[in-house]
Amino acid sequence: MLTLKLDDWSSSIQLMSRANHTADTREHLLATGEAIIQGKGFAAVGLAEILSCAGVPKGSFYHYFPSKEGYGVEMLRRYFLNYDEKLVLLLRPEAGHARDCLLAYFQGWVDHHQCSEHSHTCLAVKLAAEVSDLSEPMREMLAEGMGRVIHRLADAIRRGQQEGSLCTHLEPDELAASLYSLWVGSALLYKVLRSQQPMLNAYKLTETMLVQPANASCKR
């Protein structure tokens, strides 16, 4: 039988406490930076501003991240992991027919941009145009995260075709990639035009692309 001495137990508690503190501080830094960068962009925000807003000493930053670029990679990783968890819940079979789930997802894009200021869109769209030519590691993380979103959409389209809520005349992976490209482009136009019309146009086109079997054009 394994027994722990009091000193061993105390050491274990201290190690757990340090680990929790490290995880909490790292998460706090990432969350704080995301909120700032969401509004200003990546290049315009310095580490000093993030650390000041987070209330973390400057010397502590490099304990958690190797560089600002490394911080950006981890911020995007965190963003896409959280995004993926929400997307899985939204598109799960228990949430309804796949077509309804997909339309609800894209309606969320419209609602988000309706409630947000014109300078605010999702972090992936915000940084895609800015950092893809500046940081290869961040570009790779964006590509990985966006690819995962397209994969989830494609899976939902396949489900819709199997259950009969979507036509089978379009290939799921190609349709998913086209839909995501449509919405990323619409989000960029939203920022440029400062109008929600591109999002509304994208939703109408999405309804057409997600064809129901009853539609006469639903043919192979």
mmCIF file with all atom_site columns, C-alpha atoms in Angstrom:
data_model
loop_
_atom_site.group_PDB
_atom_site.id
_atom_site.type_symbol
_atom_site.label_atom_id
_atom_site.label_alt_id
_atom_site.label_comp_id
_atom_site.label_asym_id
_atom_site.label_entity_id
_atom_site.label_seq_id
_atom_site.pdbx_PDB_ins_code
_atom_site.Cartn_x
_atom_site.Cartn_y
_atom_site.Cartn_z
_atom_site.occupancy
_atom_site.B_iso_or_equiv
_atom_site.pdbx_formal_charge
_atom_site.auth_seq_id
_atom_site.auth_comp_id
_atom_site.auth_asym_id
_atom_site.auth_atom_id
_atom_site.pdbx_PDB_model_num
ATOM 1   C CA . MET A 1 1   ? 0.000   0.000  0.000   1.00 0.00 ? 1   MET A CA 1
ATOM 2   C CA . LEU A 1 2   ? 1.362   3.432  -0.994  1.00 0.00 ? 2   LEU A CA 1
ATOM 3   C CA . THR A 1 3   ? 1.630   5.945  1.839   1.00 0.00 ? 3   THR A CA 1
ATOM 4   C CA . LEU A 1 4   ? 2.601   9.590  1.752   1.00 0.00 ? 4   LEU A CA 1
ATOM 5   C CA . LYS A 1 5   ? 4.489   11.384 4.458   1.00 0.00 ? 5   LYS A CA 1
ATOM 6   C CA . LEU A 1 6   ? 3.264   14.821 5.544   1.00 0.00 ? 6   LEU A CA 1
ATOM 7   C CA . ASP A 1 7   ? 6.188   16.508 3.771   1.00 0.00 ? 7   ASP A CA 1
ATOM 8   C CA . ASP A 1 8   ? 5.425   14.599 0.559   1.00 0.00 ? 8   ASP A CA 1
ATOM 9   C CA . TRP A 1 9   ? 1.764   15.603 0.774   1.00 0.00 ? 9   TRP A CA 1
ATOM 10  C CA . SER A 1 10  ? 2.672   19.246 1.350   1.00 0.00 ? 10  SER A CA 1
ATOM 11  C CA . SER A 1 11  ? 5.036   19.203 -1.628  1.00 0.00 ? 11  SER A CA 1
ATOM 12  C CA . SER A 1 12  ? 2.344   17.688 -3.840  1.00 0.00 ? 12  SER A CA 1
ATOM 13  C CA . ILE A 1 13  ? -0.133  20.392 -2.837  1.00 0.00 ? 13  ILE A CA 1
ATOM 14  C CA . GLN A 1 14  ? 2.423   23.110 -3.573  1.00 0.00 ? 14  GLN A CA 1
ATOM 15  C CA . LEU A 1 15  ? 3.175   21.637 -7.006  1.00 0.00 ? 15  LEU A CA 1
ATOM 16  C CA . MET A 1 16  ? -0.529  21.440 -7.845  1.00 0.00 ? 16  MET A CA 1
ATOM 17  C CA . SER A 1 17  ? -1.019  25.011 -6.690  1.00 0.00 ? 17  SER A CA 1
ATOM 18  C CA . ARG A 1 18  ? 1.846   26.231 -8.871  1.00 0.00 ? 18  ARG A CA 1
ATOM 19  C CA . ALA A 1 19  ? 0.528   24.300 -11.872 1.00 0.00 ? 19  ALA A CA 1
ATOM 20  C CA . ASN A 1 20  ? -2.954  25.770 -11.428 1.00 0.00 ? 20  ASN A CA 1
ATOM 21  C CA . HIS A 1 21  ? -1.515  29.267 -11.028 1.00 0.00 ? 21  HIS A CA 1
ATOM 22  C CA . THR A 1 22  ? 0.554   28.838 -14.198 1.00 0.00 ? 22  THR A CA 1
ATOM 23  C CA . ALA A 1 23  ? -2.451  27.616 -16.180 1.00 0.00 ? 23  ALA A CA 1
ATOM 24  C CA . ASP A 1 24  ? -4.667  30.394 -14.841 1.00 0.00 ? 24  ASP A CA 1
ATOM 25  C CA . THR A 1 25  ? -2.121  33.130 -15.614 1.00 0.00 ? 25  THR A CA 1
ATOM 26  C CA . ARG A 1 26  ? -1.496  31.768 -19.103 1.00 0.00 ? 26  ARG A CA 1
ATOM 27  C CA . GLU A 1 27  ? -5.234  31.617 -19.813 1.00 0.00 ? 27  GLU A CA 1
ATOM 28  C CA . HIS A 1 28  ? -5.688  35.127 -18.421 1.00 0.00 ? 28  HIS A CA 1
ATOM 29  C CA . LEU A 1 29  ? -2.957  36.483 -20.700 1.00 0.00 ? 29  LEU A CA 1
ATOM 30  C CA . LEU A 1 30  ? -4.471  34.803 -23.748 1.00 0.00 ? 30  LEU A CA 1
ATOM 31  C CA . ALA A 1 31  ? -7.997  35.999 -22.979 1.00 0.00 ? 31  ALA A CA 1
ATOM 32  C CA . THR A 1 32  ? -6.839  39.553 -22.281 1.00 0.00 ? 32  THR A CA 1
ATOM 33  C CA . GLY A 1 33  ? -4.774  39.729 -25.455 1.00 0.00 ? 33  GLY A CA 1
ATOM 34  C CA . GLU A 1 34  ? -7.569  38.338 -27.599 1.00 0.00 ? 34  GLU A CA 1
ATOM 35  C CA . ALA A 1 35  ? -9.973  41.022 -26.393 1.00 0.00 ? 35  ALA A CA 1
ATOM 36  C CA . ILE A 1 36  ? -7.469  43.791 -27.207 1.00 0.00 ? 36  ILE A CA 1
ATOM 37  C CA . ILE A 1 37  ? -6.265  42.360 -30.523 1.00 0.00 ? 37  ILE A CA 1
ATOM 38  C CA . GLN A 1 38  ? -9.851  41.773 -31.604 1.00 0.00 ? 38  GLN A CA 1
ATOM 39  C CA . GLY A 1 39  ? -10.259 45.529 -31.772 1.00 0.00 ? 39  GLY A CA 1
ATOM 40  C CA . LYS A 1 40  ? -6.808  46.794 -32.765 1.00 0.00 ? 40  LYS A CA 1
ATOM 41  C CA . GLY A 1 41  ? -5.175  43.994 -34.690 1.00 0.00 ? 41  GLY A CA 1
ATOM 42  C CA . PHE A 1 42  ? -2.030  42.020 -33.904 1.00 0.00 ? 42  PHE A CA 1
ATOM 43  C CA . ALA A 1 43  ? 0.746   44.337 -35.076 1.00 0.00 ? 43  ALA A CA 1
ATOM 44  C CA . ALA A 1 44  ? -0.714  47.427 -33.409 1.00 0.00 ? 44  ALA A CA 1
ATOM 45  C CA . VAL A 1 45  ? -0.759  45.863 -29.944 1.00 0.00 ? 45  VAL A CA 1
ATOM 46  C CA . GLY A 1 46  ? 2.446   45.649 -27.931 1.00 0.00 ? 46  GLY A CA 1
ATOM 47  C CA . LEU A 1 47  ? 3.238   43.202 -25.189 1.00 0.00 ? 47  LEU A CA 1
ATOM 48  C CA . ALA A 1 48  ? 3.370   46.034 -22.672 1.00 0.00 ? 48  ALA A CA 1
ATOM 49  C CA . GLU A 1 49  ? -0.292  46.859 -23.303 1.00 0.00 ? 49  GLU A CA 1
ATOM 50  C CA . ILE A 1 50  ? -1.374  43.234 -22.912 1.00 0.00 ? 50  ILE A CA 1
ATOM 51  C CA . LEU A 1 51  ? 0.648   42.762 -19.734 1.00 0.00 ? 51  LEU A CA 1
ATOM 52  C CA . SER A 1 52  ? -0.579  46.033 -18.265 1.00 0.00 ? 52  SER A CA 1
ATOM 53  C CA . CYS A 1 53  ? -4.227  45.162 -18.917 1.00 0.00 ? 53  CYS A CA 1
ATOM 54  C CA . ALA A 1 54  ? -3.696  41.646 -17.565 1.00 0.00 ? 54  ALA A CA 1
ATOM 55  C CA . GLY A 1 55  ? -1.864  42.907 -14.476 1.00 0.00 ? 55  GLY A CA 1
ATOM 56  C CA . VAL A 1 56  ? 1.033   40.524 -15.114 1.00 0.00 ? 56  VAL A CA 1
ATOM 57  C CA . PRO A 1 57  ? 4.698   41.610 -14.680 1.00 0.00 ? 57  PRO A CA 1
ATOM 58  C CA . LYS A 1 58  ? 6.581   42.061 -17.932 1.00 0.00 ? 58  LYS A CA 1
ATOM 59  C CA . GLY A 1 59  ? 9.279   39.618 -16.944 1.00 0.00 ? 59  GLY A CA 1
ATOM 60  C CA . SER A 1 60  ? 6.703   36.863 -16.497 1.00 0.00 ? 60  SER A CA 1
ATOM 61  C CA . PHE A 1 61  ? 5.580   36.839 -20.138 1.00 0.00 ? 61  PHE A CA 1
ATOM 62  C CA . TYR A 1 62  ? 8.482   34.734 -21.381 1.00 0.00 ? 62  TYR A CA 1
ATOM 63  C CA . HIS A 1 63  ? 7.768   32.137 -18.729 1.00 0.00 ? 63  HIS A CA 1
ATOM 64  C CA . TYR A 1 64  ? 4.567   31.347 -20.629 1.00 0.00 ? 64  TYR A CA 1
ATOM 65  C CA . PHE A 1 65  ? 5.392   32.194 -24.259 1.00 0.00 ? 65  PHE A CA 1
ATOM 66  C CA . PRO A 1 66  ? 8.657   32.223 -26.259 1.00 0.00 ? 66  PRO A CA 1
ATOM 67  C CA . SER A 1 67  ? 7.821   35.411 -28.189 1.00 0.00 ? 67  SER A CA 1
ATOM 68  C CA . LYS A 1 68  ? 4.980   37.628 -29.326 1.00 0.00 ? 68  LYS A CA 1
ATOM 69  C CA . GLU A 1 69  ? 4.644   35.429 -32.418 1.00 0.00 ? 69  GLU A CA 1
ATOM 70  C CA . GLY A 1 70  ? 4.480   32.337 -30.215 1.00 0.00 ? 70  GLY A CA 1
ATOM 71  C CA . TYR A 1 71  ? 1.847   34.090 -28.150 1.00 0.00 ? 71  TYR A CA 1
ATOM 72  C CA . GLY A 1 72  ? -0.135  34.785 -31.320 1.00 0.00 ? 72  GLY A CA 1
ATOM 73  C CA . VAL A 1 73  ? 0.002   31.128 -32.315 1.00 0.00 ? 73  VAL A CA 1
ATOM 74  C CA . GLU A 1 74  ? -1.287  30.019 -28.910 1.00 0.00 ? 74  GLU A CA 1
ATOM 75  C CA . MET A 1 75  ? -3.996  32.688 -28.933 1.00 0.00 ? 75  MET A CA 1
ATOM 76  C CA . LEU A 1 76  ? -5.249  31.361 -32.272 1.00 0.00 ? 76  LEU A CA 1
ATOM 77  C CA . ARG A 1 77  ? -5.006  27.770 -31.051 1.00 0.00 ? 77  ARG A CA 1
ATOM 78  C CA . ARG A 1 78  ? -7.133  28.648 -28.026 1.00 0.00 ? 78  ARG A CA 1
ATOM 79  C CA . TYR A 1 79  ? -9.607  30.560 -30.181 1.00 0.00 ? 79  TYR A CA 1
ATOM 80  C CA . PHE A 1 80  ? -10.144 27.686 -32.615 1.00 0.00 ? 80  PHE A CA 1
ATOM 81  C CA . LEU A 1 81  ? -10.421 25.073 -29.855 1.00 0.00 ? 81  LEU A CA 1
ATOM 82  C CA . ASN A 1 82  ? -13.169 27.109 -28.183 1.00 0.00 ? 82  ASN A CA 1
ATOM 83  C CA . TYR A 1 83  ? -14.801 27.752 -31.548 1.00 0.00 ? 83  TYR A CA 1
ATOM 84  C CA . ASP A 1 84  ? -14.744 24.052 -32.392 1.00 0.00 ? 84  ASP A CA 1
ATOM 85  C CA . GLU A 1 85  ? -16.436 23.096 -29.119 1.00 0.00 ? 85  GLU A CA 1
ATOM 86  C CA . LYS A 1 86  ? -19.289 25.505 -29.835 1.00 0.00 ? 86  LYS A CA 1
ATOM 87  C CA . LEU A 1 87  ? -19.568 24.393 -33.464 1.00 0.00 ? 87  LEU A CA 1
ATOM 88  C CA . VAL A 1 88  ? -19.783 20.713 -32.520 1.00 0.00 ? 88  VAL A CA 1
ATOM 89  C CA . LEU A 1 89  ? -22.639 21.471 -30.127 1.00 0.00 ? 89  LEU A CA 1
ATOM 90  C CA . LEU A 1 90  ? -24.469 23.582 -32.692 1.00 0.00 ? 90  LEU A CA 1
ATOM 91  C CA . LEU A 1 91  ? -24.195 20.984 -35.476 1.00 0.00 ? 91  LEU A CA 1
ATOM 92  C CA . ARG A 1 92  ? -24.820 17.853 -33.399 1.00 0.00 ? 92  ARG A CA 1
ATOM 93  C CA . PRO A 1 93  ? -27.719 15.599 -34.546 1.00 0.00 ? 93  PRO A CA 1
ATOM 94  C CA . GLU A 1 94  ? -29.613 16.274 -31.313 1.00 0.00 ? 94  GLU A CA 1
ATOM 95  C CA . ALA A 1 95  ? -29.850 19.945 -32.314 1.00 0.00 ? 95  ALA A CA 1
ATOM 96  C CA . GLY A 1 96  ? -32.083 19.162 -35.289 1.00 0.00 ? 96  GLY A CA 1
ATOM 97  C CA . HIS A 1 97  ? -31.891 18.496 -39.011 1.00 0.00 ? 97  HIS A CA 1
ATOM 98  C CA . ALA A 1 98  ? -28.510 19.316 -40.509 1.00 0.00 ? 98  ALA A CA 1
ATOM 99  C CA . ARG A 1 99  ? -29.862 22.011 -42.827 1.00 0.00 ? 99  ARG A CA 1
ATOM 100 C CA . ASP A 1 100 ? -31.518 23.812 -39.919 1.00 0.00 ? 100 ASP A CA 1
ATOM 101 C CA . CYS A 1 101 ? -28.320 23.543 -37.860 1.00 0.00 ? 101 CYS A CA 1
ATOM 102 C CA . LEU A 1 102 ? -26.194 24.906 -40.690 1.00 0.00 ? 102 LEU A CA 1
ATOM 103 C CA . LEU A 1 103 ? -28.540 27.821 -41.313 1.00 0.00 ? 103 LEU A CA 1
ATOM 104 C CA . ALA A 1 104 ? -28.558 28.575 -37.575 1.00 0.00 ? 104 ALA A CA 1
ATOM 105 C CA . TYR A 1 105 ? -24.745 28.622 -37.634 1.00 0.00 ? 105 TYR A CA 1
ATOM 106 C CA . PHE A 1 106 ? -24.621 31.104 -40.503 1.00 0.00 ? 106 PHE A CA 1
ATOM 107 C CA . GLN A 1 107 ? -27.414 33.168 -38.961 1.00 0.00 ? 107 GLN A CA 1
ATOM 108 C CA . GLY A 1 108 ? -25.043 33.476 -36.020 1.00 0.00 ? 108 GLY A CA 1
ATOM 109 C CA . TRP A 1 109 ? -22.576 35.235 -38.313 1.00 0.00 ? 109 TRP A CA 1
ATOM 110 C CA . VAL A 1 110 ? -25.286 37.730 -39.274 1.00 0.00 ? 110 VAL A CA 1
ATOM 111 C CA . ASP A 1 111 ? -26.348 38.272 -35.666 1.00 0.00 ? 111 ASP A CA 1
ATOM 112 C CA . HIS A 1 112 ? -22.756 38.746 -34.477 1.00 0.00 ? 112 HIS A CA 1
ATOM 113 C CA . HIS A 1 113 ? -22.031 41.414 -37.060 1.00 0.00 ? 113 HIS A CA 1
ATOM 114 C CA . GLN A 1 114 ? -25.354 43.093 -36.417 1.00 0.00 ? 114 GLN A CA 1
ATOM 115 C CA . CYS A 1 115 ? -24.523 43.458 -32.723 1.00 0.00 ? 115 CYS A CA 1
ATOM 116 C CA . SER A 1 116 ? -20.826 44.279 -33.126 1.00 0.00 ? 116 SER A CA 1
ATOM 117 C CA . GLU A 1 117 ? -19.139 47.508 -34.052 1.00 0.00 ? 117 GLU A CA 1
ATOM 118 C CA . HIS A 1 118 ? -18.041 47.723 -37.669 1.00 0.00 ? 118 HIS A CA 1
ATOM 119 C CA . SER A 1 119 ? -14.417 47.114 -36.704 1.00 0.00 ? 119 SER A CA 1
ATOM 120 C CA . HIS A 1 120 ? -15.215 43.847 -34.963 1.00 0.00 ? 120 HIS A CA 1
ATOM 121 C CA . THR A 1 121 ? -15.489 40.506 -36.698 1.00 0.00 ? 121 THR A CA 1
ATOM 122 C CA . CYS A 1 122 ? -14.313 37.043 -35.694 1.00 0.00 ? 122 CYS A CA 1
ATOM 123 C CA . LEU A 1 123 ? -10.654 36.754 -34.687 1.00 0.00 ? 123 LEU A CA 1
ATOM 124 C CA . ALA A 1 124 ? -9.832  34.387 -37.551 1.00 0.00 ? 124 ALA A CA 1
ATOM 125 C CA . VAL A 1 125 ? -11.100 36.859 -40.159 1.00 0.00 ? 125 VAL A CA 1
ATOM 126 C CA . LYS A 1 126 ? -9.514  39.754 -38.259 1.00 0.00 ? 126 LYS A CA 1
ATOM 127 C CA . LEU A 1 127 ? -6.039  38.233 -38.370 1.00 0.00 ? 127 LEU A CA 1
ATOM 128 C CA . ALA A 1 128 ? -6.142  36.257 -41.628 1.00 0.00 ? 128 ALA A CA 1
ATOM 129 C CA . ALA A 1 129 ? -5.544  39.274 -43.826 1.00 0.00 ? 129 ALA A CA 1
ATOM 130 C CA . GLU A 1 130 ? -3.053  40.826 -41.403 1.00 0.00 ? 130 GLU A CA 1
ATOM 131 C CA . VAL A 1 131 ? -0.644  38.100 -40.327 1.00 0.00 ? 131 VAL A CA 1
ATOM 132 C CA . SER A 1 132 ? -0.674  35.535 -43.154 1.00 0.00 ? 132 SER A CA 1
ATOM 133 C CA . ASP A 1 133 ? 2.199   37.305 -44.925 1.00 0.00 ? 133 ASP A CA 1
ATOM 134 C CA . LEU A 1 134 ? 3.988   38.280 -41.705 1.00 0.00 ? 134 LEU A CA 1
ATOM 135 C CA . SER A 1 135 ? 4.118   35.072 -39.684 1.00 0.00 ? 135 SER A CA 1
ATOM 136 C CA . GLU A 1 136 ? 4.297   31.591 -41.136 1.00 0.00 ? 136 GLU A CA 1
ATOM 137 C CA . PRO A 1 137 ? 3.529   29.864 -37.799 1.00 0.00 ? 137 PRO A CA 1
ATOM 138 C CA . MET A 1 138 ? 0.419   32.009 -37.315 1.00 0.00 ? 138 MET A CA 1
ATOM 139 C CA . ARG A 1 139 ? -0.617  31.423 -40.936 1.00 0.00 ? 139 ARG A CA 1
ATOM 140 C CA . GLU A 1 140 ? -0.292  27.686 -40.402 1.00 0.00 ? 140 GLU A CA 1
ATOM 141 C CA . MET A 1 141 ? -2.430  27.862 -37.257 1.00 0.00 ? 141 MET A CA 1
ATOM 142 C CA . LEU A 1 142 ? -5.067  29.859 -39.135 1.00 0.00 ? 142 LEU A CA 1
ATOM 143 C CA . ALA A 1 143 ? -5.051  27.297 -41.934 1.00 0.00 ? 143 ALA A CA 1
ATOM 144 C CA . GLU A 1 144 ? -5.381  24.444 -39.460 1.00 0.00 ? 144 GLU A CA 1
ATOM 145 C CA . GLY A 1 145 ? -8.212  26.083 -37.545 1.00 0.00 ? 145 GLY A CA 1
ATOM 146 C CA . MET A 1 146 ? -10.142 27.162 -40.633 1.00 0.00 ? 146 MET A CA 1
ATOM 147 C CA . GLY A 1 147 ? -9.659  23.711 -42.111 1.00 0.00 ? 147 GLY A CA 1
ATOM 148 C CA . ARG A 1 148 ? -11.240 22.210 -38.999 1.00 0.00 ? 148 ARG A CA 1
ATOM 149 C CA . VAL A 1 149 ? -14.265 24.488 -39.387 1.00 0.00 ? 149 VAL A CA 1
ATOM 150 C CA . ILE A 1 150 ? -14.695 23.407 -43.011 1.00 0.00 ? 150 ILE A CA 1
ATOM 151 C CA . HIS A 1 151 ? -14.392 19.764 -41.943 1.00 0.00 ? 151 HIS A CA 1
ATOM 152 C CA . ARG A 1 152 ? -17.194 20.214 -39.382 1.00 0.00 ? 152 ARG A CA 1
ATOM 153 C CA . LEU A 1 153 ? -19.402 21.892 -41.984 1.00 0.00 ? 153 LEU A CA 1
ATOM 154 C CA . ALA A 1 154 ? -18.728 19.096 -44.467 1.00 0.00 ? 154 ALA A CA 1
ATOM 155 C CA . ASP A 1 155 ? -19.676 16.473 -41.884 1.00 0.00 ? 155 ASP A CA 1
ATOM 156 C CA . ALA A 1 156 ? -22.945 18.304 -41.229 1.00 0.00 ? 156 ALA A CA 1
ATOM 157 C CA . ILE A 1 157 ? -23.663 18.447 -44.965 1.00 0.00 ? 157 ILE A CA 1
ATOM 158 C CA . ARG A 1 158 ? -23.066 14.700 -45.258 1.00 0.00 ? 158 ARG A CA 1
ATOM 159 C CA . ARG A 1 159 ? -25.457 14.130 -42.381 1.00 0.00 ? 159 ARG A CA 1
ATOM 160 C CA . GLY A 1 160 ? -28.040 16.294 -44.082 1.00 0.00 ? 160 GLY A CA 1
ATOM 161 C CA . GLN A 1 161 ? -27.714 14.326 -47.317 1.00 0.00 ? 161 GLN A CA 1
ATOM 162 C CA . GLN A 1 162 ? -28.050 11.040 -45.444 1.00 0.00 ? 162 GLN A CA 1
ATOM 163 C CA . GLU A 1 163 ? -31.077 12.109 -43.439 1.00 0.00 ? 163 GLU A CA 1
ATOM 164 C CA . GLY A 1 164 ? -32.757 13.776 -46.422 1.00 0.00 ? 164 GLY A CA 1
ATOM 165 C CA . SER A 1 165 ? -32.698 17.434 -45.349 1.00 0.00 ? 165 SER A CA 1
ATOM 166 C CA . LEU A 1 166 ? -30.147 18.328 -48.056 1.00 0.00 ? 166 LEU A CA 1
ATOM 167 C CA . CYS A 1 167 ? -29.800 17.358 -51.695 1.00 0.00 ? 167 CYS A CA 1
ATOM 168 C CA . THR A 1 168 ? -26.972 15.093 -52.772 1.00 0.00 ? 168 THR A CA 1
ATOM 169 C CA . HIS A 1 169 ? -26.110 16.939 -56.001 1.00 0.00 ? 169 HIS A CA 1
ATOM 170 C CA . LEU A 1 170 ? -23.119 18.748 -54.457 1.00 0.00 ? 170 LEU A CA 1
ATOM 171 C CA . GLU A 1 171 ? -19.989 17.204 -52.958 1.00 0.00 ? 171 GLU A CA 1
ATOM 172 C CA . PRO A 1 172 ? -19.902 17.953 -49.177 1.00 0.00 ? 172 PRO A CA 1
ATOM 173 C CA . ASP A 1 173 ? -16.244 18.990 -48.890 1.00 0.00 ? 173 ASP A CA 1
ATOM 174 C CA . GLU A 1 174 ? -16.454 21.345 -51.870 1.00 0.00 ? 174 GLU A CA 1
ATOM 175 C CA . LEU A 1 175 ? -19.746 22.831 -50.683 1.00 0.00 ? 175 LEU A CA 1
ATOM 176 C CA . ALA A 1 176 ? -18.392 23.362 -47.167 1.00 0.00 ? 176 ALA A CA 1
ATOM 177 C CA . ALA A 1 177 ? -15.253 25.082 -48.462 1.00 0.00 ? 177 ALA A CA 1
ATOM 178 C CA . SER A 1 178 ? -17.329 27.296 -50.780 1.00 0.00 ? 178 SER A CA 1
ATOM 179 C CA . LEU A 1 179 ? -19.702 28.291 -47.988 1.00 0.00 ? 179 LEU A CA 1
ATOM 180 C CA . TYR A 1 180 ? -16.881 29.149 -45.597 1.00 0.00 ? 180 TYR A CA 1
ATOM 181 C CA . SER A 1 181 ? -15.097 31.177 -48.289 1.00 0.00 ? 181 SER A CA 1
ATOM 182 C CA . LEU A 1 182 ? -18.350 33.027 -48.977 1.00 0.00 ? 182 LEU A CA 1
ATOM 183 C CA . TRP A 1 183 ? -18.764 34.010 -45.333 1.00 0.00 ? 183 TRP A CA 1
ATOM 184 C CA . VAL A 1 184 ? -15.135 34.970 -44.728 1.00 0.00 ? 184 VAL A CA 1
ATOM 185 C CA . GLY A 1 185 ? -15.297 37.192 -47.807 1.00 0.00 ? 185 GLY A CA 1
ATOM 186 C CA . SER A 1 186 ? -18.588 38.693 -46.654 1.00 0.00 ? 186 SER A CA 1
ATOM 187 C CA . ALA A 1 187 ? -17.094 39.462 -43.240 1.00 0.00 ? 187 ALA A CA 1
ATOM 188 C CA . LEU A 1 188 ? -14.217 41.320 -44.915 1.00 0.00 ? 188 LEU A CA 1
ATOM 189 C CA . LEU A 1 189 ? -16.651 43.295 -47.084 1.00 0.00 ? 189 LEU A CA 1
ATOM 190 C CA . TYR A 1 190 ? -18.637 44.100 -43.945 1.00 0.00 ? 190 TYR A CA 1
ATOM 191 C CA . LYS A 1 191 ? -15.510 45.731 -42.495 1.00 0.00 ? 191 LYS A CA 1
ATOM 192 C CA . VAL A 1 192 ? -14.731 47.664 -45.679 1.00 0.00 ? 192 VAL A CA 1
ATOM 193 C CA . LEU A 1 193 ? -18.251 48.828 -46.525 1.00 0.00 ? 193 LEU A CA 1
ATOM 194 C CA . ARG A 1 194 ? -19.407 49.232 -42.935 1.00 0.00 ? 194 ARG A CA 1
ATOM 195 C CA . SER A 1 195 ? -22.680 47.691 -44.005 1.00 0.00 ? 195 SER A CA 1
ATOM 196 C CA . GLN A 1 196 ? -24.416 44.471 -43.061 1.00 0.00 ? 196 GLN A CA 1
ATOM 197 C CA . GLN A 1 197 ? -25.667 43.967 -46.604 1.00 0.00 ? 197 GLN A CA 1
ATOM 198 C CA . PRO A 1 198 ? -22.827 41.583 -47.574 1.00 0.00 ? 198 PRO A CA 1
ATOM 199 C CA . MET A 1 199 ? -23.818 39.323 -44.662 1.00 0.00 ? 199 MET A CA 1
ATOM 200 C CA . LEU A 1 200 ? -27.489 39.399 -45.654 1.00 0.00 ? 200 LEU A CA 1
ATOM 201 C CA . ASN A 1 201 ? -26.561 38.613 -49.256 1.00 0.00 ? 201 ASN A CA 1
ATOM 202 C CA . ALA A 1 202 ? -24.397 35.712 -48.070 1.00 0.00 ? 202 ALA A CA 1
ATOM 203 C CA . TYR A 1 203 ? -27.275 34.270 -46.059 1.00 0.00 ? 203 TYR A CA 1
ATOM 204 C CA . LYS A 1 204 ? -29.643 34.361 -49.048 1.00 0.00 ? 204 LYS A CA 1
ATOM 205 C CA . LEU A 1 205 ? -27.056 32.614 -51.215 1.00 0.00 ? 205 LEU A CA 1
ATOM 206 C CA . THR A 1 206 ? -26.398 30.073 -48.462 1.00 0.00 ? 206 THR A CA 1
ATOM 207 C CA . GLU A 1 207 ? -30.082 29.169 -48.358 1.00 0.00 ? 207 GLU A CA 1
ATOM 208 C CA . THR A 1 208 ? -29.888 28.532 -52.101 1.00 0.00 ? 208 THR A CA 1
ATOM 209 C CA . MET A 1 209 ? -26.686 26.483 -51.864 1.00 0.00 ? 209 MET A CA 1
ATOM 210 C CA . LEU A 1 210 ? -28.114 24.313 -49.097 1.00 0.00 ? 210 LEU A CA 1
ATOM 211 C CA . VAL A 1 211 ? -30.769 22.931 -51.406 1.00 0.00 ? 211 VAL A CA 1
ATOM 212 C CA . GLN A 1 212 ? -33.618 20.874 -49.984 1.00 0.00 ? 212 GLN A CA 1
ATOM 213 C CA . PRO A 1 213 ? -34.657 17.639 -51.728 1.00 0.00 ? 213 PRO A CA 1
ATOM 214 C CA . ALA A 1 214 ? -38.083 19.075 -52.598 1.00 0.00 ? 214 ALA A CA 1
ATOM 215 C CA . ASN A 1 215 ? -36.388 21.677 -54.799 1.00 0.00 ? 215 ASN A CA 1
ATOM 216 C CA . ALA A 1 216 ? -36.757 20.897 -58.498 1.00 0.00 ? 216 ALA A CA 1
ATOM 217 C CA . SER A 1 217 ? -33.069 21.680 -59.115 1.00 0.00 ? 217 SER A CA 1
ATOM 218 C CA . CYS A 1 218 ? -31.943 18.909 -56.765 1.00 0.00 ? 218 CYS A CA 1
ATOM 219 C CA . LYS A 1 219 ? -30.479 16.537 -59.346 1.00 0.00 ? 219 LYS A CA 1
ATOM 220 C CA . ARG A 1 220 ? -27.194 14.787 -59.800 1.00 0.00 ? 220 ARG A CA 1
#
